[in-house]
Coordinates of C-alpha atoms and ligand atoms in Angstrom, one line a residue:
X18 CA 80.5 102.6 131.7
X19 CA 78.7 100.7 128.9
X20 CA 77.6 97.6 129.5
X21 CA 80.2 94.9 128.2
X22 CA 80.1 94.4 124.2
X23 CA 81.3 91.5 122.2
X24 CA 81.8 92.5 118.0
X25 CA 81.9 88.2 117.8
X26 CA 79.0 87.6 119.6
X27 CA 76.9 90.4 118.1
X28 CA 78.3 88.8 114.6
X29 CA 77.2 85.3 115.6
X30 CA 73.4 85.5 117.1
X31 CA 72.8 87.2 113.4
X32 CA 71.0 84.7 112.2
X33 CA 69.5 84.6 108.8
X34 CA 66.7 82.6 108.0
X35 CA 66.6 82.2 103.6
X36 CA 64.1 82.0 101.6
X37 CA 64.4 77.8 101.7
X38 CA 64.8 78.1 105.3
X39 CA 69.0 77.9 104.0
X40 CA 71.5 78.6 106.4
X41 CA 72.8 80.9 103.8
X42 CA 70.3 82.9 102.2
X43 CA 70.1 82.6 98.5
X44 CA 72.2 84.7 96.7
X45 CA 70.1 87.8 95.1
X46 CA 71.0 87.5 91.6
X47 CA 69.1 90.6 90.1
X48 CA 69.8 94.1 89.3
X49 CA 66.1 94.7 89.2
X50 CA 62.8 93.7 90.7
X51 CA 59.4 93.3 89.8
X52 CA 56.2 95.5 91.2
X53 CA 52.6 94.0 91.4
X54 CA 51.4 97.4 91.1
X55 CA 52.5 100.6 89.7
X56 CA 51.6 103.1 92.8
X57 CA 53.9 100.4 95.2
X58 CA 57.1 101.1 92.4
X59 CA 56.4 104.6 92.9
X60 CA 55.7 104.3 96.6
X61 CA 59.6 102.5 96.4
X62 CA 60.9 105.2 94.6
X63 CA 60.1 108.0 96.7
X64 CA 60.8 106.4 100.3
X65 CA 62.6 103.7 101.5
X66 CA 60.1 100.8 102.4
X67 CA 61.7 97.6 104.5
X68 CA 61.3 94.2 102.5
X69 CA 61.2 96.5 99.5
X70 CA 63.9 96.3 96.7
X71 CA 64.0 98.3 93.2
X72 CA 67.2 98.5 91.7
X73 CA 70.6 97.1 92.7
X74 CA 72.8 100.1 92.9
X75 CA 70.4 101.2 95.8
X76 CA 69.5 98.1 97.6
X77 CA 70.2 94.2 96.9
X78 CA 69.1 91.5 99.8
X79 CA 72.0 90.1 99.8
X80 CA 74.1 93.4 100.4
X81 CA 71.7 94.0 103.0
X82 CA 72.2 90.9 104.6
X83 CA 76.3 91.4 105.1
X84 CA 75.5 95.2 105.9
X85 CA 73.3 94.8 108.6
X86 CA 76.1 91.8 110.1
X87 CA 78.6 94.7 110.1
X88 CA 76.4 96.8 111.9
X89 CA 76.1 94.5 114.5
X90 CA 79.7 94.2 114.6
X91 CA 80.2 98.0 115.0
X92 CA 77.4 98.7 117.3
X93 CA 76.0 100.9 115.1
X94 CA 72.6 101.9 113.5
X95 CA 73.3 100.6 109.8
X96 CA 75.9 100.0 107.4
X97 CA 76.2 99.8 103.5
X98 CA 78.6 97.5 101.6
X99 CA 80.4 99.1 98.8
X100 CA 82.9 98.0 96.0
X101 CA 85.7 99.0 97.6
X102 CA 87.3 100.6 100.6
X103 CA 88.3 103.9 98.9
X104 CA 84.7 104.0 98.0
X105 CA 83.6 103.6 101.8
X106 CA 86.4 106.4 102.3
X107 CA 85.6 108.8 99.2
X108 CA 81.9 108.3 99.4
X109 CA 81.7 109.2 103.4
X110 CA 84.1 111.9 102.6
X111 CA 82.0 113.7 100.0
X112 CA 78.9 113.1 101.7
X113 CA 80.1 115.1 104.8
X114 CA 82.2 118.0 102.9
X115 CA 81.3 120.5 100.1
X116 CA 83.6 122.7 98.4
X117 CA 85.1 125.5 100.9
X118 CA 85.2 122.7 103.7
X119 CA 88.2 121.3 105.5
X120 CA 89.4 118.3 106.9
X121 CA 91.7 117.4 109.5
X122 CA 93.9 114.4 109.6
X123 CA 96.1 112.1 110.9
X124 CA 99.4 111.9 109.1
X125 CA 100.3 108.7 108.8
X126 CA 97.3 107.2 106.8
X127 CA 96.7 104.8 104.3
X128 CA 98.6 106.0 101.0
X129 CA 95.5 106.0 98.7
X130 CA 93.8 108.0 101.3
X131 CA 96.2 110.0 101.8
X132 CA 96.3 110.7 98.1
X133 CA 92.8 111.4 98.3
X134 CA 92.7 113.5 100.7
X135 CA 95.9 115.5 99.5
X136 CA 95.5 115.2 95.8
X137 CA 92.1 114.4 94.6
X138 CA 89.8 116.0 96.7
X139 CA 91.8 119.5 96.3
X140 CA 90.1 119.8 92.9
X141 CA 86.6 119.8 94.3
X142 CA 87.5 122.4 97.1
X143 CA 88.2 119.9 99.9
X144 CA 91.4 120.8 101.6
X145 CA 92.9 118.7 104.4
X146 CA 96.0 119.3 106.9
X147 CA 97.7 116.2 108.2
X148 CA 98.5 116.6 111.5
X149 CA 100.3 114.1 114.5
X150 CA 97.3 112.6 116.1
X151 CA 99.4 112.0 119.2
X152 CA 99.6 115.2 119.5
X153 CA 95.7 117.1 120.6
X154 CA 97.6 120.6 120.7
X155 CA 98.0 120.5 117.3
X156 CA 95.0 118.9 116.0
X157 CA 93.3 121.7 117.9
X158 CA 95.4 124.4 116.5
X159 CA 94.6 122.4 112.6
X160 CA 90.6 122.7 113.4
X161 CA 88.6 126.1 111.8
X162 CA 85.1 126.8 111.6
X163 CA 85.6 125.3 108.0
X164 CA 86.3 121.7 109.2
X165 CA 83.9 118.8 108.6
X166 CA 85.8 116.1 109.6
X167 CA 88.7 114.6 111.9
X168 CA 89.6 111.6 110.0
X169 CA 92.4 109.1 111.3
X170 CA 93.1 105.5 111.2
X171 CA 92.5 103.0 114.4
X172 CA 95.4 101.7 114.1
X173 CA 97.8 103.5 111.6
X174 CA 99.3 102.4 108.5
X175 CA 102.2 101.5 108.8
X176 CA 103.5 102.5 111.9
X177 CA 100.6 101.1 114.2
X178 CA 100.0 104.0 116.2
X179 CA 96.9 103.7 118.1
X180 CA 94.6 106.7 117.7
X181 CA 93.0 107.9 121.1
X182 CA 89.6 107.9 119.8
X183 CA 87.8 109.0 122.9
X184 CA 89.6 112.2 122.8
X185 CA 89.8 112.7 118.9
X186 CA 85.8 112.9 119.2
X187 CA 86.0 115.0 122.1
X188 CA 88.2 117.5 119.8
X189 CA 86.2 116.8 116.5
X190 CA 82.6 117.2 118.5
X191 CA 84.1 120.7 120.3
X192 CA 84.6 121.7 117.0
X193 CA 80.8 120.9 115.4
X194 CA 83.0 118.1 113.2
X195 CA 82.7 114.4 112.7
X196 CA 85.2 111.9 113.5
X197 CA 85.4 109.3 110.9
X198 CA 88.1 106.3 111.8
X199 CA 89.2 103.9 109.5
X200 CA 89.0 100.6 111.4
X201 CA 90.6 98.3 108.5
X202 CA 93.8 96.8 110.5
X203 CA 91.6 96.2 113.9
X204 CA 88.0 94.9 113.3
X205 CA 87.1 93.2 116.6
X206 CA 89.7 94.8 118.6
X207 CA 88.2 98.0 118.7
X208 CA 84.9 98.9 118.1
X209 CA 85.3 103.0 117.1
X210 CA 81.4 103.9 117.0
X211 CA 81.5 103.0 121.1
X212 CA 84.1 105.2 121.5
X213 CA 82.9 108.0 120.1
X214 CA 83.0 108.2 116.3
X215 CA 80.6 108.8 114.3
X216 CA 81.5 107.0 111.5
X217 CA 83.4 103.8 110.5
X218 CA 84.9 102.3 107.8
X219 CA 86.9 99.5 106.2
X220 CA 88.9 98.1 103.3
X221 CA 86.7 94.7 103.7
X222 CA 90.0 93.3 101.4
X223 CA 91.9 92.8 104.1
X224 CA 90.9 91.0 107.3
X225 CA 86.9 91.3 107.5
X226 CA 86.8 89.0 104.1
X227 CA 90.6 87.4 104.6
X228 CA 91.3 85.5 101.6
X229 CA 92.5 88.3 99.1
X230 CA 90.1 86.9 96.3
X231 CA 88.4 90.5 96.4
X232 CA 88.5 94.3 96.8
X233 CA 85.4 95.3 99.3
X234 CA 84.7 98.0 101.8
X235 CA 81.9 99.2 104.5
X236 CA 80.6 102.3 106.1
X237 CA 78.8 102.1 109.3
X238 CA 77.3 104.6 111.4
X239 CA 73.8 106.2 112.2
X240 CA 70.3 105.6 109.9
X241 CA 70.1 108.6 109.1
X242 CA 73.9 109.1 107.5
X243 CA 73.5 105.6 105.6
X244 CA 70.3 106.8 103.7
X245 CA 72.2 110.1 102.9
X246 CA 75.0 108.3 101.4
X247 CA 72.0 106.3 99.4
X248 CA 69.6 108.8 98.9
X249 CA 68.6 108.9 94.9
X250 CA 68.4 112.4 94.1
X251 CA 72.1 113.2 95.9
X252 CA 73.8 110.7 97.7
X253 CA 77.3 109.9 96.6
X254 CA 76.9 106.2 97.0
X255 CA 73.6 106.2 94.9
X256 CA 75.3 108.3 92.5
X257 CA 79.0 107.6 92.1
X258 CA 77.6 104.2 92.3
X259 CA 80.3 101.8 94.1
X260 CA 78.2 99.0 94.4
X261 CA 79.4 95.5 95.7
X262 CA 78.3 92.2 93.8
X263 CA 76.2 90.2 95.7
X264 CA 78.2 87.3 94.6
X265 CA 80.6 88.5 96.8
X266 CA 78.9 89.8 99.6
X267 CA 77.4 86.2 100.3
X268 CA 81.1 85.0 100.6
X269 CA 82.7 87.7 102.4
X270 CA 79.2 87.5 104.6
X271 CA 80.4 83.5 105.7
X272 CA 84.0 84.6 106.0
X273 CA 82.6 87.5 108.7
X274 CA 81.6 84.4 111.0
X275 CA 85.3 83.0 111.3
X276 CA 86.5 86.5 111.7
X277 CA 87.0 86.5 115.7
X278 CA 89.3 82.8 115.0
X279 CA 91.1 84.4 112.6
X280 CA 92.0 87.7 114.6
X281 CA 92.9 85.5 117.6
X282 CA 95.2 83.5 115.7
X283 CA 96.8 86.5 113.3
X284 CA 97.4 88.5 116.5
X285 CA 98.9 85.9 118.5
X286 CA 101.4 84.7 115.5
X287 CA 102.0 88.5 115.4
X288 CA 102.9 88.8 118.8
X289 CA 105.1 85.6 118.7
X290 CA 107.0 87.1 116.0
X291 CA 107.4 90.5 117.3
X292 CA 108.9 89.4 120.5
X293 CA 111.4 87.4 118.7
X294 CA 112.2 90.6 116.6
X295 CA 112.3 93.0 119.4
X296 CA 114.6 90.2 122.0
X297 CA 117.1 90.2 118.7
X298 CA 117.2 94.1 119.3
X299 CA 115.7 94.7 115.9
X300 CA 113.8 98.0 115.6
X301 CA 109.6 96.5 116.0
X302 CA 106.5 98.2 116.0
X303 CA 103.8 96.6 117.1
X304 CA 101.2 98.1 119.6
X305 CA 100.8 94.5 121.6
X306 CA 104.8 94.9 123.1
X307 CA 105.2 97.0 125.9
X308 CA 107.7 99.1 124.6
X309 CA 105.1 100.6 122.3
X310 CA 104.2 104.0 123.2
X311 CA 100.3 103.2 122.7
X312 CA 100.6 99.8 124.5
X313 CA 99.0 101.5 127.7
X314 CA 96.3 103.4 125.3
X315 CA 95.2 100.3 123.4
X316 CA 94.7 97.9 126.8
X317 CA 92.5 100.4 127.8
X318 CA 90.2 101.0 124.4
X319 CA 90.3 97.4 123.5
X320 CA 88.2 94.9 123.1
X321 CA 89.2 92.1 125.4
X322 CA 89.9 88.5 123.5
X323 CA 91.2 89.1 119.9
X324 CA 94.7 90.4 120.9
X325 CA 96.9 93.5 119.4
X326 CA 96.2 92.6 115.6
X327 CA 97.8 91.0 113.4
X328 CA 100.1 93.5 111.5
X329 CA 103.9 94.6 112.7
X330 CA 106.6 96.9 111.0
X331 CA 110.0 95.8 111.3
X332 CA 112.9 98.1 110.4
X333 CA 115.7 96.8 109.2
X334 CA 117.8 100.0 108.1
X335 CA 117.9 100.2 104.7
X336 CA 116.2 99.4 101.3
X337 CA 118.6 97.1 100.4
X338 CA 118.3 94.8 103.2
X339 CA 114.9 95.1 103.4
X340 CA 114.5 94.0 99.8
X341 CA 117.3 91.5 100.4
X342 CA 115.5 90.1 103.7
X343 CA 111.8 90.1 101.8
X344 CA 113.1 87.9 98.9
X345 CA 114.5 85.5 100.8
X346 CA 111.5 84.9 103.2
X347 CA 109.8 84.5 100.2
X348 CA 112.2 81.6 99.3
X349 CA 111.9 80.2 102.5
X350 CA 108.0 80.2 101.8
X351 CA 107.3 82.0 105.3
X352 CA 104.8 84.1 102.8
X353 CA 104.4 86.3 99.8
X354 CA 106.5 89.6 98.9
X355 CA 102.8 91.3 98.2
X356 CA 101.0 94.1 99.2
X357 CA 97.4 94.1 101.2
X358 CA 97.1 92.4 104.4
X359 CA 94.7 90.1 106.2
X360 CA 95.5 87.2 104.4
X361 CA 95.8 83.6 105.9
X362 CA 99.6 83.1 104.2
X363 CA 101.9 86.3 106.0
X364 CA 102.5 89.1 103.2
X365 CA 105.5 91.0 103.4
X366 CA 106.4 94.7 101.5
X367 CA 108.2 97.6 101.9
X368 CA 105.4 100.9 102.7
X369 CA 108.0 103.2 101.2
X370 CA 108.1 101.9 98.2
X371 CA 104.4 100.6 97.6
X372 CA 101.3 100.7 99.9
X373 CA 102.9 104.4 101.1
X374 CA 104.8 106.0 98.7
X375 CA 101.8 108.7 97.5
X376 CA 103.4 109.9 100.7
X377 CA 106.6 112.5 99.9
X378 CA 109.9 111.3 101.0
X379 CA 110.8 114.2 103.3
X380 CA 107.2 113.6 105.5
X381 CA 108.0 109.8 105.5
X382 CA 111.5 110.6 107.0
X383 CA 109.9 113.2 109.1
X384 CA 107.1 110.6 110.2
X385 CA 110.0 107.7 111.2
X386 CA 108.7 105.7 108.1
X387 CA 111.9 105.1 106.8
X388 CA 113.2 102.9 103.6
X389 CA 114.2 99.6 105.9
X390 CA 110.6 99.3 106.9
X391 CA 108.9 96.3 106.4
X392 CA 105.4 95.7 107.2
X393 CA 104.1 92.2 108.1
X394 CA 100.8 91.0 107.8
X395 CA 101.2 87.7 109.7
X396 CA 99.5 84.7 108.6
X397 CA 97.5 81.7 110.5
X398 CA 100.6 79.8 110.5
X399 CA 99.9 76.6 112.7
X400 CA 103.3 76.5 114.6
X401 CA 104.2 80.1 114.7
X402 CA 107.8 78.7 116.4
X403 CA 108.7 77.2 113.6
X404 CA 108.0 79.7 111.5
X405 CA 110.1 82.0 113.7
X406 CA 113.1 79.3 113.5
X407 CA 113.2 79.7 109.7
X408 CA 113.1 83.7 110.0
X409 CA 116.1 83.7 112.3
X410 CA 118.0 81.1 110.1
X411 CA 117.8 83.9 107.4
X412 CA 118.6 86.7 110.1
X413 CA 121.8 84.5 110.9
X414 CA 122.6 84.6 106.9
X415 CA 125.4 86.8 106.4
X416 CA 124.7 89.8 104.8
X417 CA 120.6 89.9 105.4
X418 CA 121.2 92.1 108.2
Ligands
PLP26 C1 93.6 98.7 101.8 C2 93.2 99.9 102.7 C3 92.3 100.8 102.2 C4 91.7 100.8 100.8 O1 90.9 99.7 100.6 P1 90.6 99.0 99.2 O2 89.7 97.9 99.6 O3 91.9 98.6 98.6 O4 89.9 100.1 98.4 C5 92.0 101.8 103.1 N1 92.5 101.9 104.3 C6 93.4 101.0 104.8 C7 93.9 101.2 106.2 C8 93.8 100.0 104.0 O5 94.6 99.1 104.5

């Protein structure tokens, strides 16, 4: 057993003395930096030194400031910010595969990456099966001598099924593969690189920043993998060049520190509500009810304190009634009829028909996403009763459902 590890804790002894001695370090408003001498820029240039900074596509203080927070968070050896979470996922996912390679992965992913992994990367040689994570025969039977990487979602998107990562790493290291988990619905709640991953990432858009005021991701993982993605003469990151503002990695950096209060509060509102939902006899998945067949999994991968997250997937039978029942919660103003998630007001859409629908129809049926699903991303809401009192008054409406 490892000794006991707390993401919020880690997140909140890292302190950061600025250059003022401010409690948050001046922003690093440069895309380049000066040398006293020419033999130290070429010294830069040629390895990384600490303290040292030369361009801002590489490096940026301020970057470095949020990364090394996040690696903190994850347990792991270092992180790098990006632009984006696709860039965290494409990036990671070009560094570890060439053409000829293979990945395996879970099937019910995040649509964009499931579009990248189906449609994009096909072009550069990169294949990938999608397989049911729940079940280890046949992510065995998808694994060849070809594959680089198991790749799979923490907690899945839509449906919430919790990946056993323990055992995925078991399968992916048997195989001389890397598990890389995408840990973008439950930062805090689990902590993937303890578990046996080797790498993590995240759509910082959605919970890790929380305000939906900007698109951001994060890789985290070993040293030696986070100067690879960075090197200058081949990595992806480097090259492709995804590069977050600094502007915006001070402020998601002070949003990181109310993180473990927001978790708290989203996955206690999304418990409240999911209850409710399941005691009306409404179809409800949500990992934190005990009907959920990961319930007994997640208890025992968890980090204890911050709950089952904060997103649920209710479905309500058909694409009418969903659409019927998302309009008029937005009228009701119990939140926005918006993709993304991780937000402080609850967002409410339909994965069929948005976030999901790069996935085919026939594997959506196949996968039990069908049209009536909505996904929830519940919001801070101060009196989560009330809120649930204005829901049911539009469940009692005739004709919602
Ligand atoms: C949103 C999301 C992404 C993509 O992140 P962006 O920041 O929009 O690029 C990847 N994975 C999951 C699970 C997501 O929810």
């Amino acid at each position: 057993m490892k000794p006991r590890f707390d993401p919020a804790t880690e997140i909140q002894n890292f302190l950061v003395f600025g250059e003022f001695g401010d409690v948050n370090p001046s922003i690093c408003d440069s895309s380049t930096y000066t040398f006293l001498s020419v033999a130290k820029m070429e010294e830069v240039f040629e390895h990384e030194l600490e303290g040292c900074f030369l361009y801002s596509r590489h490096w940026n203080p301020t970057n470095r400031y949020l990364a090394a927070a996040l690696a903190r968070m994850e347990d792991g050896e270092a992180a790098q910010v990006m632009a984006s979470g696709m860039a965290a996922i494409s990036t990671t996912l070009l560094q570890l595969c060439s053409a000829g390679d293979e990945i395996v992965s879970g099937r019910t992913i995040y649509g964009g990456s499931y579009a990248l992994l189906g449609n994009l990367l096909p072009r550069f040689g990169i294949t990938t099966r999608f397989v049911d994570l729940g079940d280890p025969a046949a992510v065995r039977a998808a694994m060849t001598d070809r594959t680089r990487v198991l790749y799979c979602e923490s907690l899945s998107n839509p449906l919430l099924e919790v990946a056993d990562i323990p055992a995925l790493a078991g399968i992916a290291h048997a195989c001389g593969a890397r598990l890389v988990v995408d840990n973008t619905f439950s930062p805090l709640i689990l902590s993937p690189l303890r578990l046996g991953a080797d790498v993590v990432v995240h759509s910082m858009t959605k919970f890790i920043n929380g305000t939906s005021d900007c698109v951001a991701g994060c890789v985290v993982s070993t040293h030696d993998f986070i100067a690879s993605l960075n090197d200058i003469n081949r990595g992806p990151s480097m090259l492709f060049g995804p590069v977050l503002d600094s502007i915006r990695a001070a402020n998601i950096l002070k949003n990181l520190h109310s993180l473990h209060v927001r978790m708290m509060r989203h996955s206690g509102n999304a418990l409240h509500l999911a209850e409710r939902f399941a005691d009306r006899g409404l179809p409800v998945h949500y990992p934190g009810l005990a009907a959920h067949p990961q319930h007994a999994l997640l208890a025992r991968l968890m980090n204890p304190g911050y709950g089952c997250g904060g997103i649920l997937a209710l479905d309500v039978g058909s694409k009418e009634l969903a659409d019927r029942l998302m309009l008029r919660l937005q009228e009701e103003k119990v939140g926005y009829l918006a993709v993304s998630l991780g937000y402080f007001k609850t967002l409410f859409s339909a994965p069929g028909h948005s976030t999901s629908s790069e996935i085919p129809a026939e594997e959506r049926a196949r996968i039990g996403m069908g049209d009536g699903l909505i996904r929830f991303s519940v919001g801070l809401d101060n009196d989560i009763g009330r809120t649930w009192q204005t829901i049911r008054g539009i469940l009692d409406e005739p004709q919602v459902i």
